[in-house]
Tab-separated table of C-alpha atoms in Angstrom:
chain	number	residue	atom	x	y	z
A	889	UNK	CA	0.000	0.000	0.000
A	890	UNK	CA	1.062	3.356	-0.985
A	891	UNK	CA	2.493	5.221	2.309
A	892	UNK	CA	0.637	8.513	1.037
A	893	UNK	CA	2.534	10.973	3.281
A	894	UNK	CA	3.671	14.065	3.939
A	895	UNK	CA	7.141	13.326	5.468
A	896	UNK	CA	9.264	15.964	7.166
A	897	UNK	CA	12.866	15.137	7.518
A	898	UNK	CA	14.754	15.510	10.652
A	899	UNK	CA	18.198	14.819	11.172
A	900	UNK	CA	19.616	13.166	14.786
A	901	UNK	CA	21.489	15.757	16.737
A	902	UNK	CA	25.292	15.563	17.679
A	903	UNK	CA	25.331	13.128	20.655
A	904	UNK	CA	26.950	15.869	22.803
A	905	UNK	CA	23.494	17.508	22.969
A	906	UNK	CA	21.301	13.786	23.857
A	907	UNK	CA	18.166	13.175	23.817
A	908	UNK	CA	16.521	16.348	25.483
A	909	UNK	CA	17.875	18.227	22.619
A	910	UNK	CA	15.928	15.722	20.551
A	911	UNK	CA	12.412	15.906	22.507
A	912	UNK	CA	13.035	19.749	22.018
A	913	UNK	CA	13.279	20.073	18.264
A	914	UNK	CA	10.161	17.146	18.461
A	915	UNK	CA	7.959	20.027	20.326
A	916	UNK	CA	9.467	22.908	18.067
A	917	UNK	CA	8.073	20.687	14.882
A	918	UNK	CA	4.704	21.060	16.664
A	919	UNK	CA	5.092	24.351	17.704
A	920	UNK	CA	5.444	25.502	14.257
A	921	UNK	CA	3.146	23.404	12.444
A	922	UNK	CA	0.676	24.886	14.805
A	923	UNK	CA	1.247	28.108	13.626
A	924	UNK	CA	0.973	27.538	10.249
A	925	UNK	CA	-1.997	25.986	10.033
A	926	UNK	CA	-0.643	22.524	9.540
A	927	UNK	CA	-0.987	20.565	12.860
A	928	UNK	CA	-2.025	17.287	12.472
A	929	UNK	CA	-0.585	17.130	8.574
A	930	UNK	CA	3.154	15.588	8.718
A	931	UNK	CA	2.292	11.552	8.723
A	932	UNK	CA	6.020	10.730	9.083
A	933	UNK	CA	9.522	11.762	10.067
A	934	UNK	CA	12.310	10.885	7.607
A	935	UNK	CA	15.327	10.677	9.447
A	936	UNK	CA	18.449	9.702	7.125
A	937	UNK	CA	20.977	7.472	8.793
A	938	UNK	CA	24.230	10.215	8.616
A	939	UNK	CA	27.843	9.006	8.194
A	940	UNK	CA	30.895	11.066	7.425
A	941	UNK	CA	31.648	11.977	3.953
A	942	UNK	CA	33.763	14.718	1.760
A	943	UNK	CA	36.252	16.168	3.811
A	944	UNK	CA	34.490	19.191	2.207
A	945	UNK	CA	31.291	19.186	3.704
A	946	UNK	CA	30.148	22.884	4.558
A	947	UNK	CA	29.156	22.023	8.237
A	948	UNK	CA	31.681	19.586	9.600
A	949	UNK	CA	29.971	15.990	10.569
A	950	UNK	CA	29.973	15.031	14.162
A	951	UNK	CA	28.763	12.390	15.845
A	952	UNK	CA	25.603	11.445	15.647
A	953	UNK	CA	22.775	9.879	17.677
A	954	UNK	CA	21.667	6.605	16.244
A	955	UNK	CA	18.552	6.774	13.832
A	956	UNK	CA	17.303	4.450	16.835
A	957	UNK	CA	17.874	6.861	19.531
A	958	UNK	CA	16.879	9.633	18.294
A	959	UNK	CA	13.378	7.933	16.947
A	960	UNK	CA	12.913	6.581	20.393
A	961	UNK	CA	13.598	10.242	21.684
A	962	UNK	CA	11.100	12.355	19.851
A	963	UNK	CA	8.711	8.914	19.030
A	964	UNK	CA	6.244	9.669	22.050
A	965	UNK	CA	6.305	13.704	21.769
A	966	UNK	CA	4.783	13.719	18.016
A	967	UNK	CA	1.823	11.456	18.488
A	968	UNK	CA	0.155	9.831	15.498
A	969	UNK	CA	3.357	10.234	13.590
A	970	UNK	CA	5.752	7.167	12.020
A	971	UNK	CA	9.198	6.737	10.954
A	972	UNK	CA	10.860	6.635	7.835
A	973	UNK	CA	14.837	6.666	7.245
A	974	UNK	CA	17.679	5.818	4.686
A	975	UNK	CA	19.925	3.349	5.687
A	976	UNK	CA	23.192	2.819	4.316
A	977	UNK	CA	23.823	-0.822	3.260
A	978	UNK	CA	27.203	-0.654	1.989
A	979	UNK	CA	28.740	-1.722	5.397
A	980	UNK	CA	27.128	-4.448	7.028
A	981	UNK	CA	26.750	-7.719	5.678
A	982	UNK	CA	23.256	-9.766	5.451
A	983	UNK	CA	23.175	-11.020	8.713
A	984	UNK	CA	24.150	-7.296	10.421
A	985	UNK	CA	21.763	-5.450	7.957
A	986	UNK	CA	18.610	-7.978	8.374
A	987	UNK	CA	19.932	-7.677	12.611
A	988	UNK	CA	18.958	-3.754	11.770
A	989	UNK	CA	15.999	-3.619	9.839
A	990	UNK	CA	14.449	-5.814	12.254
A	991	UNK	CA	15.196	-3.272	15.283
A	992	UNK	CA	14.100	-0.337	12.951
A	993	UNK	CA	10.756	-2.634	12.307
A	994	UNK	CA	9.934	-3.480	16.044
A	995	UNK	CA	10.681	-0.011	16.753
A	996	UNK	CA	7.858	1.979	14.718
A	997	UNK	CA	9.591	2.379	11.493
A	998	UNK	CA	7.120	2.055	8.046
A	999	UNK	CA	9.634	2.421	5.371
A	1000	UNK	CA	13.335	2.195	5.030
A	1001	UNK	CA	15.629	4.023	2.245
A	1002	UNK	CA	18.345	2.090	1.237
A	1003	UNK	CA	21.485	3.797	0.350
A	1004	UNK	CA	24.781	2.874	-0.922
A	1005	UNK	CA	28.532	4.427	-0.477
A	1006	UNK	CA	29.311	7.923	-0.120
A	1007	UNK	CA	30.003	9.843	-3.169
A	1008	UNK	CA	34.102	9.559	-2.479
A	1009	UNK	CA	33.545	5.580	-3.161
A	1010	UNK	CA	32.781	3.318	-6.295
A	1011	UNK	CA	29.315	1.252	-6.547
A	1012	UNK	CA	30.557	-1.770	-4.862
A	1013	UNK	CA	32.975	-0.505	-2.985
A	1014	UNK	CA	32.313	-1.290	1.137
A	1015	UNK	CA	31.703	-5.442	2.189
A	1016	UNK	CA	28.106	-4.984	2.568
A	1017	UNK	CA	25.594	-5.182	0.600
A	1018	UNK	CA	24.446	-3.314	-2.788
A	1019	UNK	CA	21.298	-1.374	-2.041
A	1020	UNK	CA	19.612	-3.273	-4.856
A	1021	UNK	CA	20.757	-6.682	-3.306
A	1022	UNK	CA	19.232	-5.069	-0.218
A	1023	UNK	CA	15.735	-4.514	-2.296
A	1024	UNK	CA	15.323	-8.227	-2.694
A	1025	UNK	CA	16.720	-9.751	-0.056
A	1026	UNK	CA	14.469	-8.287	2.868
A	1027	UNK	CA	11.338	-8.012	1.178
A	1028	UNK	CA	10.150	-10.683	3.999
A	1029	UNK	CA	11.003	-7.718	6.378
A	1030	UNK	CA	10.340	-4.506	5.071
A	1031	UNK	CA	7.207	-3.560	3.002
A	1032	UNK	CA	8.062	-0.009	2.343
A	1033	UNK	CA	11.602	-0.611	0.710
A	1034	UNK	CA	12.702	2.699	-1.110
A	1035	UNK	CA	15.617	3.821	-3.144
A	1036	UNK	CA	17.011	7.601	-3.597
A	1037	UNK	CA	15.535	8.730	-6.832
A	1038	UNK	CA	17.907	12.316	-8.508
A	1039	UNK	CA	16.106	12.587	-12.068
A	1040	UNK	CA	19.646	14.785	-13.123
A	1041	UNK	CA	21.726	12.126	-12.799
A	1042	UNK	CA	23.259	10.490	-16.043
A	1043	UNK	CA	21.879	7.016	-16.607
A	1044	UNK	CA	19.212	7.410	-13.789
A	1045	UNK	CA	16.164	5.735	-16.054
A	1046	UNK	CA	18.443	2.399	-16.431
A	1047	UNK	CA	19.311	2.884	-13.128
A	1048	UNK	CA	16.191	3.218	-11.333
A	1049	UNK	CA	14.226	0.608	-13.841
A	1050	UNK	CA	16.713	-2.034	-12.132
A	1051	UNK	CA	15.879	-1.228	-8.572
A	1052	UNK	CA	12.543	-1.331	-9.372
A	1053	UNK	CA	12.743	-4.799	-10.840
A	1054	UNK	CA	14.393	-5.855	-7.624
A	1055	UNK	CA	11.409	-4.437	-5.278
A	1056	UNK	CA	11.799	-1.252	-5.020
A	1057	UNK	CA	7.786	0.019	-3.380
A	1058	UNK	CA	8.973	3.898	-3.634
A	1059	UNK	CA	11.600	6.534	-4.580
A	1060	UNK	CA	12.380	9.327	-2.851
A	1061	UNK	CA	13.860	12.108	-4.976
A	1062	UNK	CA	17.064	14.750	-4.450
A	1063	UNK	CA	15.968	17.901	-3.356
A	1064	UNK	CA	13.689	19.198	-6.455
A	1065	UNK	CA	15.427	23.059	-7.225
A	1066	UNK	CA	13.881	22.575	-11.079
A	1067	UNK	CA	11.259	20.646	-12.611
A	1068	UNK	CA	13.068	17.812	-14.072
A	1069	UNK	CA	11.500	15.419	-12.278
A	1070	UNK	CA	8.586	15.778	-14.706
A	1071	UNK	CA	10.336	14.942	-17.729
A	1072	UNK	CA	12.278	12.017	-16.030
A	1073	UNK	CA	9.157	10.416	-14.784
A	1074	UNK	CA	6.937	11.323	-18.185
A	1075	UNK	CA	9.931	9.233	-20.135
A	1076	UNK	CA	10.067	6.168	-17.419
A	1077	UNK	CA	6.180	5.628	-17.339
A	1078	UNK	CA	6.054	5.304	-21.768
A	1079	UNK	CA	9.218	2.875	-21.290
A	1080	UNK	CA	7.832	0.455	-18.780
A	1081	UNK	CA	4.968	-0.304	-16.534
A	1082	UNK	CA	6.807	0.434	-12.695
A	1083	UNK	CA	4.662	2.576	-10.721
A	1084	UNK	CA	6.204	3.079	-7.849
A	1085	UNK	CA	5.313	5.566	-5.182
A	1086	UNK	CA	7.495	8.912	-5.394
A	1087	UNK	CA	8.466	11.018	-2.644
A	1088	UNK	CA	8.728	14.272	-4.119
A	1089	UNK	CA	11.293	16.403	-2.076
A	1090	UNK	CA	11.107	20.367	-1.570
A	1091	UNK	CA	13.820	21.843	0.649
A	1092	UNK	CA	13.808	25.432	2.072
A	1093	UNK	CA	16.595	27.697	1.198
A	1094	UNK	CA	17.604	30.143	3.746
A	1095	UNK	CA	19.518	33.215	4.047
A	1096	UNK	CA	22.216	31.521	5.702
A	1097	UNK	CA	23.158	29.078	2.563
A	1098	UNK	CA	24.748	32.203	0.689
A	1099	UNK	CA	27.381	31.712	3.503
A	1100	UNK	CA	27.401	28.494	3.825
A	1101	UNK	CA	26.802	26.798	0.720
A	1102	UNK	CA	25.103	23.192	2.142
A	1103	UNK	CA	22.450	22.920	-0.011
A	1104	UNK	CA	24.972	23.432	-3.146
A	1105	UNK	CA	27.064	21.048	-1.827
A	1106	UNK	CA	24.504	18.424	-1.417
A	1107	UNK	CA	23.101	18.260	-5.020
A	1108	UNK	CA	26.263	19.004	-6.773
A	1109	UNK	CA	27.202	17.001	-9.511
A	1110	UNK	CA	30.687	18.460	-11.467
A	1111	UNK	CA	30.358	18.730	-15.246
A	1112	UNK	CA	26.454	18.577	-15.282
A	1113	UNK	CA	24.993	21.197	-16.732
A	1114	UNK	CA	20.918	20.389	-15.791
A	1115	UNK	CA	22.401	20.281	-11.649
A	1116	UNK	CA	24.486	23.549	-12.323
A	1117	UNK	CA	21.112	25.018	-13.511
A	1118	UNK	CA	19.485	23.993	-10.137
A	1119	UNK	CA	22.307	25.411	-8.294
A	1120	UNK	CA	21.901	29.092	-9.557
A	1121	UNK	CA	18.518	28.604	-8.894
A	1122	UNK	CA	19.497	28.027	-5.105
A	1123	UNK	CA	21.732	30.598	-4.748
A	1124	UNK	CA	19.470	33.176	-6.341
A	1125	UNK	CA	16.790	32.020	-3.526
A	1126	UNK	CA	19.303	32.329	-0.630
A	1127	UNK	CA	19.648	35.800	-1.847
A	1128	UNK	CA	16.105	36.853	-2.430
A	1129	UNK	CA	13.331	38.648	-0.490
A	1130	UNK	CA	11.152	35.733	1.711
A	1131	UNK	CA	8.214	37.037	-0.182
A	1132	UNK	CA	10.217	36.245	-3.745
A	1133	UNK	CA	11.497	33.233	-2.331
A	1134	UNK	CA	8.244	31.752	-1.242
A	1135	UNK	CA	6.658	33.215	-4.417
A	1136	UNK	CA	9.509	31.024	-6.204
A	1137	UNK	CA	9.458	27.944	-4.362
A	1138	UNK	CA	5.263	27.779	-4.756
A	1139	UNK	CA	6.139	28.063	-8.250
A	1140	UNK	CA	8.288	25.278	-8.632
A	1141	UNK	CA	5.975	22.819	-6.871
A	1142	UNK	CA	3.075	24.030	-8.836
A	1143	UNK	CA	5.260	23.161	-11.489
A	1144	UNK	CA	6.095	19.697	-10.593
A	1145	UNK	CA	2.879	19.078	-9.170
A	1146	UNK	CA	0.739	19.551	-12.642
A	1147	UNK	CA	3.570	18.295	-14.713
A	1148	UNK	CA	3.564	14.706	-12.243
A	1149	UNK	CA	0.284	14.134	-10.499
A	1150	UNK	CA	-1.489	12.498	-14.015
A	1151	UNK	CA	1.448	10.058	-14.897
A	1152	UNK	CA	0.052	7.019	-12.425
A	1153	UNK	CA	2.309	7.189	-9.870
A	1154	UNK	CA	1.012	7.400	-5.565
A	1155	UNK	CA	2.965	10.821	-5.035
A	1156	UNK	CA	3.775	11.656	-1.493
A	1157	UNK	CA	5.790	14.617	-0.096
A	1158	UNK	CA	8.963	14.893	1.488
A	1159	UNK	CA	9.824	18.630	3.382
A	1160	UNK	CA	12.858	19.728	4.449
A	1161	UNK	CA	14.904	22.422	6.146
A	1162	UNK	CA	18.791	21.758	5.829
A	1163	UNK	CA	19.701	24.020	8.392
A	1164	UNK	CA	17.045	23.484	10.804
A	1165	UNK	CA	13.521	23.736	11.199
A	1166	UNK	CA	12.025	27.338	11.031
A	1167	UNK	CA	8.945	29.276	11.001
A	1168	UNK	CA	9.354	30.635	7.019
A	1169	UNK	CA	10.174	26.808	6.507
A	1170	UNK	CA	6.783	26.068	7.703
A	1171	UNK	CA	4.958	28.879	6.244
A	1172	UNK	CA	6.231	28.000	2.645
A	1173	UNK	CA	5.680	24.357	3.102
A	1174	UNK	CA	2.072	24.998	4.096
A	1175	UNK	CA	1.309	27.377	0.991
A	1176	UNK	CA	2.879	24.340	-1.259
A	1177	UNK	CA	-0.438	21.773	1.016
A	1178	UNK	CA	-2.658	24.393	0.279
A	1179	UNK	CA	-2.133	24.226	-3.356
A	1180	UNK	CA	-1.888	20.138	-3.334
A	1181	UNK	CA	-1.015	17.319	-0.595
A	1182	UNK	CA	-1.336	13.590	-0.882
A	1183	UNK	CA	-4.792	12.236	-0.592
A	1184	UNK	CA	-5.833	10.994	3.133
């Protein structure tokens, strides 16, 4: 069954701040959905299993609390709500990885993301398993098995075809800064007959990013021209008015919206705030439900 959610994505703290910095940002989510009308509207919590990457990250990665922990944390203050996360397969072998997606299971979580390595490494690379190994070979454990989805990337169709072949129930997309999802998605559905459930992804772009440059640096892809497109389109958001900017993100997911919701596919949503939840966050994500959210 399609999940048909609207996700929001959290990510664990630094363990140096524990759990009551966890139960904190839990009753700050409420807080703000609250006030922008939304309460009652976010289904689940996407929380993406972090591990160190590029020595060039913008925002240097600490240690984390376990996607575990951190769901167990903020689990009871944000009642009604589920989990989704990514894990990372690359590094644990069958017996570790089916050890973990039976703990994530038992402990409240609908849907789980598998990832491979880090962009530094090769597909392959790591003595785990492949995510698409990962796709078939727990399907006795996880219903909701889903795959990163970034319609930019060269040889993406091929790519996502085969992970659909090997179980793949959803795909969650890259943060969406243009509308080529709609393209991508129009050419897979006259190709084959996969339907799989899409998590569209919308991310907020603050002030701060024209300092700090996260958001560039997590959908960068050197040499292509369609993701260098989507990164002037960022910065030119970090440096506009909030009025503009929300006027320019509605846009966009109008955009995607029309272009995506007549193609077959159970579309769900999945918000995010890179550098932290926020009220403008909020308020834009709630003029993108007013204009369209998943069916109930």
């Amino acid at each position: 069954m399609p999940l048909n959610t609207i996700a929001l994505e959290l990510v664990p703290p630094n363990t140096d701040r524990g759990a009551e910095h966890a139960r904190a940002e839990a009753h700050k989510v409420l807080r703000l959905s609250a006030e922008a009308g939304i309460a009652g509207r976010i289904g689940h919590v996407m929380i993406p299993g972090m591990i160190a990457e590029d020595d060039d990250r913008p925002i240097e990665m600490k240690p984390k609390l376990d996607v575990s922990d951190f769901w167990s944390a903020i689990h009871p203050e944000l009642p009604g709500v589920r989990g989704l996360c990514t894990q990372v397969t690359s590094f644990l072998d069958e017996s570790a990885l089916r050890g973990r997606l039976i703990g994530l299971g038992e402990a409240g979580f609908d849907g789980v993301i598998f990832v491979g390595v880090p962009r530094p490494m090769n597909d392959g690379d790591g003595d785990g398993l492949s995510p698409t190994d990962a796709l078939s070979k727990f399907d006795d454990l996880v219903q909701n098995r889903g795959v990163i989805l970034i319609p930019t990337r060269d040889g993406e169709q091929g790519r996502f075809e085969f992970k659909c072949d090997q179980g793949a129930a959803f795909g969650m997309t890259q943060l969406l800064y243009s509308d080529a999802i709609v393209g991508f998605l129009s050419d897979f559905a006259r190709v084959n007959d996969h339907r799989p459930e899409i998590l569209l992804s919308f991310g907020f772009v603050p002030e701060l990013e024209s300092k700090v440059g996260l958001i560039d640096w997590l959908i960068q892809d050197p040499g292509n021209q369609a993701v260098a497109a989507e990164q002037e389109f960022v910065r030119a958001l970090a440096a506009s008015e909030p009025n503009v900017k929300r006027r320019r993100l509605l846009d966009l997911y109008q955009r995607v919206i029309d272009g995506v919701a007549e193609l077959g596919y159970p579309l769900s949503l999945h918000f995010e705030a890179p550098y932290g939840v926020s009220k403008p966050a909020f308020d834009t994500f709630a003029e993108m439900l007013d204009y369209w959210s998943p069916p109930a």
